[in-house]
mmCIF file of C-alpha atoms in Angstrom:
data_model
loop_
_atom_site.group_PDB
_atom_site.id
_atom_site.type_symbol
_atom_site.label_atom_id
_atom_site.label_comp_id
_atom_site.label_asym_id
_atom_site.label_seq_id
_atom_site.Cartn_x
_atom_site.Cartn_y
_atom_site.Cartn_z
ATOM 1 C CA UNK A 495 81.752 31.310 123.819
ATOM 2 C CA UNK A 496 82.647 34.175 121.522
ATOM 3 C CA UNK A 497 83.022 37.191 122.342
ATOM 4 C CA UNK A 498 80.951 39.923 120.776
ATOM 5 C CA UNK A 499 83.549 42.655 119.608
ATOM 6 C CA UNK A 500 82.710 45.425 117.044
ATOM 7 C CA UNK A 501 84.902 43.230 114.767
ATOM 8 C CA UNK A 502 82.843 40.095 115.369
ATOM 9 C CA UNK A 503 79.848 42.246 114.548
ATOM 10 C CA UNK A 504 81.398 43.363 111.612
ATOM 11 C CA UNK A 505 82.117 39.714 110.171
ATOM 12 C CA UNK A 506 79.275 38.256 110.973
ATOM 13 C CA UNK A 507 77.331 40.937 109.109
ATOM 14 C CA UNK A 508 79.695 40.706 106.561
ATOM 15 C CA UNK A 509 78.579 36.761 106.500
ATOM 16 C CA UNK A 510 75.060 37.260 106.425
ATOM 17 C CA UNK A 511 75.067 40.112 104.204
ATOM 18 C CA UNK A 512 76.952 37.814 101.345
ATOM 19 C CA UNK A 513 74.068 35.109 102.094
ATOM 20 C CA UNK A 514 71.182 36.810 101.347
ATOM 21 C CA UNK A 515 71.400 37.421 97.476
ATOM 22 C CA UNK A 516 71.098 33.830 97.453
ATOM 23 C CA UNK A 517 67.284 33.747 98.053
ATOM 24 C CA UNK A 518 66.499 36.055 95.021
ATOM 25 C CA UNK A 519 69.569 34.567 92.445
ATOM 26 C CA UNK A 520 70.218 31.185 93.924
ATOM 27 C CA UNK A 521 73.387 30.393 91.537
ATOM 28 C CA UNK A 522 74.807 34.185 91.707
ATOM 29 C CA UNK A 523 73.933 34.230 95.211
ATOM 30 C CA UNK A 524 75.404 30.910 96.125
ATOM 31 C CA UNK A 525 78.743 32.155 94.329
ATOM 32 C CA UNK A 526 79.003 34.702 96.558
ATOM 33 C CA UNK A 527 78.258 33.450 99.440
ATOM 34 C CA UNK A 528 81.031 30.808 98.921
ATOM 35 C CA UNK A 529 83.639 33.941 97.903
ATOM 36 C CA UNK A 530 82.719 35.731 101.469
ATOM 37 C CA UNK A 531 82.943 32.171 102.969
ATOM 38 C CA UNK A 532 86.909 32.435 101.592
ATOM 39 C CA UNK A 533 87.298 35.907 101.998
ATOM 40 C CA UNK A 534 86.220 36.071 105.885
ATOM 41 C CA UNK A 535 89.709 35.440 105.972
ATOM 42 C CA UNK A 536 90.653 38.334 104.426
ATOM 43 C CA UNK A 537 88.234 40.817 106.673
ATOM 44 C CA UNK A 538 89.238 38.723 110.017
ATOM 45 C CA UNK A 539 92.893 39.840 109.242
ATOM 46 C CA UNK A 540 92.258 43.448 108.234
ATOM 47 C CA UNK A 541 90.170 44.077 111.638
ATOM 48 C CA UNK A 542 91.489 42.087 114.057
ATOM 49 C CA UNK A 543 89.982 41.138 117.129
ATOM 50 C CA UNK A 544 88.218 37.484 116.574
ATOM 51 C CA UNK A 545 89.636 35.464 119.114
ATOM 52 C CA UNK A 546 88.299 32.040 117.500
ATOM 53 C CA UNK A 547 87.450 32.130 113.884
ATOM 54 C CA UNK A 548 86.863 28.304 113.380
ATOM 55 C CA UNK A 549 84.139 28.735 115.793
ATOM 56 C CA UNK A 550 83.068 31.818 114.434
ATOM 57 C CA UNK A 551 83.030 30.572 111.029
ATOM 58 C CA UNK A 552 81.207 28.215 111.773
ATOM 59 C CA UNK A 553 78.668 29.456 112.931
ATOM 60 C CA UNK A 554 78.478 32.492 110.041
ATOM 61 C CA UNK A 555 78.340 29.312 107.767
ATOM 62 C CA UNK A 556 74.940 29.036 108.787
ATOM 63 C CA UNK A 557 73.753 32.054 107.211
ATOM 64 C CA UNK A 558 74.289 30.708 103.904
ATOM 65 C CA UNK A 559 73.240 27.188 104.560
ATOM 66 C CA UNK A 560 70.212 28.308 105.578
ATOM 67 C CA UNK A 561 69.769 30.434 102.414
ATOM 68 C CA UNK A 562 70.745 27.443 100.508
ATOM 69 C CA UNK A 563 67.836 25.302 102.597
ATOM 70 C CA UNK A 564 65.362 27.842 102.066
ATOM 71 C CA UNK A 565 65.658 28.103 98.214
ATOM 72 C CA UNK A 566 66.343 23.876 97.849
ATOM 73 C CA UNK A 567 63.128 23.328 100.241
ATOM 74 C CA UNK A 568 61.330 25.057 96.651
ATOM 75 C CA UNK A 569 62.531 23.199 94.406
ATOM 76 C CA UNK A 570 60.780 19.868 93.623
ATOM 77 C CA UNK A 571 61.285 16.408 92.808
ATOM 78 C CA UNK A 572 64.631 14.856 93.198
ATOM 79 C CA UNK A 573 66.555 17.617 93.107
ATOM 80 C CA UNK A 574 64.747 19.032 96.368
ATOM 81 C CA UNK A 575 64.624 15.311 97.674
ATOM 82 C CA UNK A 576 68.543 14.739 97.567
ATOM 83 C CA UNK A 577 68.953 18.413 98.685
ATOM 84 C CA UNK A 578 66.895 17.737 101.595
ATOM 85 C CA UNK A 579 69.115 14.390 102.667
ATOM 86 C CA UNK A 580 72.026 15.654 102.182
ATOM 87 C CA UNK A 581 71.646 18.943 104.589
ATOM 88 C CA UNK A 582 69.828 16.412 106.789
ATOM 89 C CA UNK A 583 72.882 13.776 106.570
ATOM 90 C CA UNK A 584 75.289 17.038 107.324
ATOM 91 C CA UNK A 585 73.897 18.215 110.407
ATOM 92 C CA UNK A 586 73.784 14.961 111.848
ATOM 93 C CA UNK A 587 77.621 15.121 111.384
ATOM 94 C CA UNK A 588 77.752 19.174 112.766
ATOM 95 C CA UNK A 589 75.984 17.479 115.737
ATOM 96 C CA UNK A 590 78.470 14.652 116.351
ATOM 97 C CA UNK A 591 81.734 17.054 115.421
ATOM 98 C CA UNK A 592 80.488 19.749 117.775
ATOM 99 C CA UNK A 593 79.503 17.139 120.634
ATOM 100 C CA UNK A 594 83.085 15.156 120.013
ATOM 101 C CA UNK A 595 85.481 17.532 118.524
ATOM 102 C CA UNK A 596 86.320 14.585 116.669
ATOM 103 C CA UNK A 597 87.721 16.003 113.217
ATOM 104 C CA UNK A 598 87.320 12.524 111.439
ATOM 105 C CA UNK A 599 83.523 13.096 111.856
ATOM 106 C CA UNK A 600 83.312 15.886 109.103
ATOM 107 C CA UNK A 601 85.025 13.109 106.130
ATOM 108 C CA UNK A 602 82.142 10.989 107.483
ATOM 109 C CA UNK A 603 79.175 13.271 107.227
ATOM 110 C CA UNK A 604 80.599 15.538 104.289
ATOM 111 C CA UNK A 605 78.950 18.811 103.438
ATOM 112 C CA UNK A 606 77.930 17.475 99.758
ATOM 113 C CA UNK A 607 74.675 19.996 100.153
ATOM 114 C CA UNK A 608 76.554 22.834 99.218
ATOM 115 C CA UNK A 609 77.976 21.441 95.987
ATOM 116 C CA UNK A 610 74.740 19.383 95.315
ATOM 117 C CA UNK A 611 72.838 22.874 95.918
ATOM 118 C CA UNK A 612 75.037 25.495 93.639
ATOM 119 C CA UNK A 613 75.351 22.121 90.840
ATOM 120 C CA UNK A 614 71.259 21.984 91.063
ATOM 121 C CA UNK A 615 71.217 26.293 90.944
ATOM 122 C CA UNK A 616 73.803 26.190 87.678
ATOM 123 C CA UNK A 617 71.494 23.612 86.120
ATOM 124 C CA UNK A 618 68.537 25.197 86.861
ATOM 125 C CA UNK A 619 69.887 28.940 85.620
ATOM 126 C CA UNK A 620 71.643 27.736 82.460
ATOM 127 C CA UNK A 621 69.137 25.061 81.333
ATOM 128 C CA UNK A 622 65.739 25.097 83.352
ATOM 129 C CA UNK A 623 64.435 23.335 80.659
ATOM 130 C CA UNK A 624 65.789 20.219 81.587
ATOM 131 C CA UNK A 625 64.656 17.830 84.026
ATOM 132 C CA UNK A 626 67.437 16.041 86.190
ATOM 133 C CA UNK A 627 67.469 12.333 85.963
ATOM 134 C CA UNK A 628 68.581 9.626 88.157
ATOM 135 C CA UNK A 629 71.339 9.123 86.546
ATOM 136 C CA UNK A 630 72.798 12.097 86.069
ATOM 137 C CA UNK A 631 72.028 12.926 89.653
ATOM 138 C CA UNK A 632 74.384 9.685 90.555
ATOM 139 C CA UNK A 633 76.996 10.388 88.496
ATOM 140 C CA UNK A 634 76.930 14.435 89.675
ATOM 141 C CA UNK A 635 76.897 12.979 93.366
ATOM 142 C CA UNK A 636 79.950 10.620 92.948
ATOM 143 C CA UNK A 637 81.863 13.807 91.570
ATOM 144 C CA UNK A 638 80.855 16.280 94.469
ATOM 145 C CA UNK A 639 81.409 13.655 97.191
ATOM 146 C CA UNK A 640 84.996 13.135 95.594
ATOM 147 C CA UNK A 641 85.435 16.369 95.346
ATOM 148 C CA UNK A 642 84.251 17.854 98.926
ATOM 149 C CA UNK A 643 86.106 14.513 100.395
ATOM 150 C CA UNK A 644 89.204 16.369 98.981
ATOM 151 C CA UNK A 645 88.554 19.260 100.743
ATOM 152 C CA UNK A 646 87.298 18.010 104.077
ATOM 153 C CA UNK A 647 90.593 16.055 104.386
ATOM 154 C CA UNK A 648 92.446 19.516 103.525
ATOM 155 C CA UNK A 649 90.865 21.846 105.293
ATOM 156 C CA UNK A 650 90.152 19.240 108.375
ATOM 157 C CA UNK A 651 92.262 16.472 108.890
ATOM 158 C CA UNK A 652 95.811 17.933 107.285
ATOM 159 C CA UNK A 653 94.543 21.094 108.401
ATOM 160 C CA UNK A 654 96.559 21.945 105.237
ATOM 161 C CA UNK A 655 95.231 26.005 105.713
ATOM 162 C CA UNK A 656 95.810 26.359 109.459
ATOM 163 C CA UNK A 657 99.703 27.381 108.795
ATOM 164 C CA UNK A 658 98.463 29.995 106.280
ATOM 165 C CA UNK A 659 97.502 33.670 106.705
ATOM 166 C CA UNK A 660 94.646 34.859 104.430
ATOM 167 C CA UNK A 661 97.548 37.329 102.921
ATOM 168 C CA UNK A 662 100.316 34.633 103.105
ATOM 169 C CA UNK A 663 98.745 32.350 101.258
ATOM 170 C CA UNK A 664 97.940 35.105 98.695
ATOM 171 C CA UNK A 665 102.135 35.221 98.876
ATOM 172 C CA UNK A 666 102.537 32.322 98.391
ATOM 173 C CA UNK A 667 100.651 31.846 95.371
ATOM 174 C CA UNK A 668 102.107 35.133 93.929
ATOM 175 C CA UNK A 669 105.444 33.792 94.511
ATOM 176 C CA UNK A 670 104.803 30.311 92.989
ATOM 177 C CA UNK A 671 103.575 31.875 90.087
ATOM 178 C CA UNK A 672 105.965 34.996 89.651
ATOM 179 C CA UNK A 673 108.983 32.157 90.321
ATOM 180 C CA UNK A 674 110.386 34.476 93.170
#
């Protein structure tokens, strides 16, 4: 159970806040939802006091997800259809991680719908002339689920990010690229 601090307050308004463009600009909104997604980290070690982020996260990540559901649920077609299965295929995963705790889980069900829905939102701000065809929609799936595979395995079976601060990663990037 988490706590409810002033700083958990604080981040999860912070959260929600950086969802709700979303449902007026879905690609600008999506953007920055995903940048407050990273930068949580940021905010959780400026204020302190958020005894278990991953949880907390978590559960913040809803926010947006559920922006991203809302606008995808108006789109039509096959972009809305493949939308749809994808969050649907995702929770199913949430369900089993959070039951389990089993980390392997979350390469299973990969969140795809969050790169499927700000691909779909680019598309349909730079060219909303153009219909998306099956095709392209298989070849634009095979690239997201590569890519977000990627990440899942980072971020939750190497758990690559756990032995990073928000700042000392920042460091260590400075220092990688500064050669000091």
């Amino acid at each position: 159970m988490i706590e409810l601090t002033w700083q958990v307050a604080v981040f999860i308004a912070f959260r929600v806040a950086s969802a709700l463009p979303t449902l007026r600009w879905p690609f600008a909104g999506a953007l920055i939802a995903l940048v407050a997604d990273f930068a949580d980290l940021f905010l959780m070690d400026a204020i302190g006091g958020i005894s278990d982020y991953q949880r907390l996260d978590k559960l913040c990540d809803l926010a947006y997800i559920g922006a991203f559901l809302v606008v995808a649920a108006r789109w039509s077609g096959l972009e809305r259809v493949i939308a749809l299965v994808l969050f649907a295929y995702r929770m199913v995963g949430e369900v089993a991680f959070e039951l389990t705790g089993e980390r392997a889980l979350l390469l299973l069900f990969p969140n795809v719908f969050e790169f499927w829905f700000v691909a779909v939102a680019a598309r349909r701000h730079y060219r909303p002339e153009r219909a998306l065809t099956l095709g392209q929609a298989s070849v634009a799936l095979v690239i997201l689920l590569v890519g977000k595979e990627a990440q899942e395995y980072f971020l939750h079976v190497d758990r690559f990010l756990d032995q990073f601060s928000a700042m000392g990663a920042l460091q260590g990037v400075w220092h990688t690229i500064g050669g000091r």
